[in-house]
Amino acid sequence: MEFDNAVWYSLDSAAEWAALTPGDGIVHLGSEHQPFMVTMMHELRCLDIVRGSLAVQIGERRMELTQHCTNYLRQMVLCRGDTFLDPYQYPSKIRPVEMNVPRRCWDWEAVYKAVESNQNGHKAWMADRNVTDAVAY
């Protein structure tokens, strides 16, 4: 995958960001279907929360949640220390490293498929028990 500054996912594209975390990334495990959030989805949701905070006036920001997300994302970045060299974008004819070298990424589509499968299974589990309202997340 080559990274670029795409036109997608701008500060004012709430729908695009929301689509990254179907069902808020919540999966349900165990016999009692206890809720958990997949880490990748938690990170994406936090990016969306920080994005939303930047897109509104200071007085309208949800600071406690934004602070949680900023701290969570900081910890996740440190946890996954990536030593890949990113090109420093400034005007120069000197190219000490190849720019836009493709990176190998984990298969995030497999994560989405597993989350969707779990969420569909949870909906069926709730329907079997005539549960119409889940715990608010």
Coordinates of C-alpha atoms in Angstrom, one line a residue:
M1 CA 0.0 0.0 0.0
E2 CA 1.3 3.5 -0.8
F3 CA 0.2 6.2 1.6
D4 CA -0.9 9.5 0.2
N5 CA -2.8 12.7 1.2
A6 CA -6.1 11.6 -0.2
V7 CA -9.1 13.8 -0.7
W8 CA -11.1 11.4 1.6
Y9 CA -11.5 11.7 5.3
S10 CA -11.4 15.4 5.7
L11 CA -12.3 17.2 9.0
D12 CA -15.9 17.8 7.7
S13 CA -16.6 14.3 6.4
A14 CA -18.3 12.8 9.4
A15 CA -20.1 10.1 7.3
E16 CA -16.9 8.8 5.8
W17 CA -15.3 8.5 9.2
A18 CA -18.4 6.9 10.8
A19 CA -18.4 4.3 8.1
L20 CA -14.9 3.1 9.2
T21 CA -16.4 1.7 12.5
P22 CA -19.6 -0.3 11.7
G23 CA -21.5 -0.9 14.9
D24 CA -18.9 1.3 16.6
G25 CA -16.5 -1.7 16.2
I26 CA -18.3 -3.6 19.1
V27 CA -18.1 -7.4 19.1
H28 CA -19.8 -9.6 21.6
L29 CA -18.0 -12.7 23.1
G30 CA -18.8 -15.5 25.4
S31 CA -22.1 -17.1 26.4
E32 CA -23.4 -13.8 27.8
H33 CA -22.3 -11.9 24.7
Q34 CA -20.1 -9.5 26.7
P35 CA -19.2 -6.4 24.6
F36 CA -15.7 -5.6 23.5
M37 CA -14.2 -3.1 21.1
V38 CA -11.7 -4.4 18.5
T39 CA -8.5 -2.3 18.9
M40 CA -8.3 -1.3 15.3
M41 CA -11.9 0.0 15.5
H42 CA -11.2 1.7 18.8
E43 CA -8.3 3.5 17.2
L44 CA -10.4 4.6 14.1
R45 CA -13.3 5.7 16.4
C46 CA -10.9 7.7 18.4
L47 CA -9.5 9.4 15.3
D48 CA -13.0 10.2 14.4
I49 CA -13.7 11.7 17.9
V50 CA -10.5 13.8 17.6
R51 CA -11.5 14.8 14.1
G52 CA -15.0 15.8 15.3
S53 CA -13.4 17.8 18.2
L54 CA -11.2 19.8 15.7
A55 CA -14.2 20.4 13.5
V56 CA -16.3 22.3 16.1
Q57 CA -15.9 25.4 18.2
I58 CA -13.8 25.0 21.4
G59 CA -16.8 25.4 23.7
E60 CA -18.7 22.6 21.9
R61 CA -15.9 20.0 22.2
R62 CA -16.2 16.8 24.2
M63 CA -12.9 17.3 26.0
E64 CA -13.1 14.3 28.3
L65 CA -13.7 11.8 25.5
T66 CA -11.2 13.7 23.2
Q67 CA -8.5 13.5 26.0
H68 CA -9.2 9.7 26.4
C69 CA -8.8 9.2 22.7
T70 CA -5.6 11.4 22.4
N71 CA -4.0 9.4 25.2
Y72 CA -5.2 6.1 23.8
L73 CA -3.9 6.8 20.4
R74 CA -0.5 8.0 21.8
Q75 CA -0.2 4.7 23.7
M76 CA -1.1 2.6 20.6
V77 CA 1.4 4.5 18.5
L78 CA 4.1 3.9 21.1
C79 CA 3.0 0.2 21.4
R80 CA 3.5 -0.4 17.7
G81 CA 6.7 1.5 17.2
D82 CA 7.2 1.5 13.4
T83 CA 10.8 2.3 12.3
F84 CA 9.8 2.7 8.7
L85 CA 11.3 5.9 7.3
D86 CA 8.7 8.4 6.0
P87 CA 9.9 11.0 3.6
Y88 CA 10.2 14.4 5.1
Q89 CA 8.1 16.5 2.7
Y90 CA 10.1 19.6 1.8
P91 CA 11.3 21.0 -1.5
S92 CA 14.7 19.4 -2.2
K93 CA 16.4 17.6 -5.1
I94 CA 18.3 15.4 -2.6
R95 CA 16.5 12.1 -2.2
P96 CA 18.3 10.0 0.4
V97 CA 15.5 7.5 0.5
E98 CA 12.9 6.3 -2.0
M99 CA 9.7 8.2 -1.6
N100 CA 6.3 6.5 -1.5
V101 CA 7.7 3.0 -1.0
P102 CA 4.8 0.6 -0.7
R103 CA 4.2 -0.7 2.8
R104 CA 2.9 -4.1 3.9
C105 CA -0.2 -3.7 5.9
W106 CA -2.2 -6.2 7.9
D107 CA -5.4 -7.5 6.2
W108 CA -7.9 -5.0 7.7
E109 CA -10.6 -6.4 5.4
A110 CA -10.4 -9.7 7.4
V111 CA -11.0 -7.7 10.6
Y112 CA -14.0 -6.0 9.1
K113 CA -15.4 -9.4 8.0
A114 CA -14.9 -10.9 11.4
V115 CA -16.5 -7.9 13.1
E116 CA -19.5 -8.0 10.7
S117 CA -19.9 -11.7 11.3
N118 CA -19.8 -11.3 15.0
Q119 CA -22.3 -8.4 14.9
N120 CA -24.7 -10.4 12.7
G121 CA -24.4 -13.3 15.1
H122 CA -25.1 -11.0 18.1
K123 CA -28.2 -9.6 16.4
A124 CA -29.5 -13.1 15.9
W125 CA -28.7 -14.0 19.5
M126 CA -30.6 -10.9 20.7
A127 CA -33.6 -11.7 18.4
D128 CA -33.8 -15.3 19.8
R129 CA -34.1 -13.8 23.2
N130 CA -36.6 -11.1 22.2
V131 CA -34.1 -8.4 23.3
T132 CA -34.8 -5.2 21.4
D133 CA -32.4 -2.8 23.1
A134 CA -28.7 -3.3 23.7
V135 CA -26.5 -1.6 26.2
A136 CA -25.7 1.9 25.0
Y137 CA -22.0 2.3 24.2

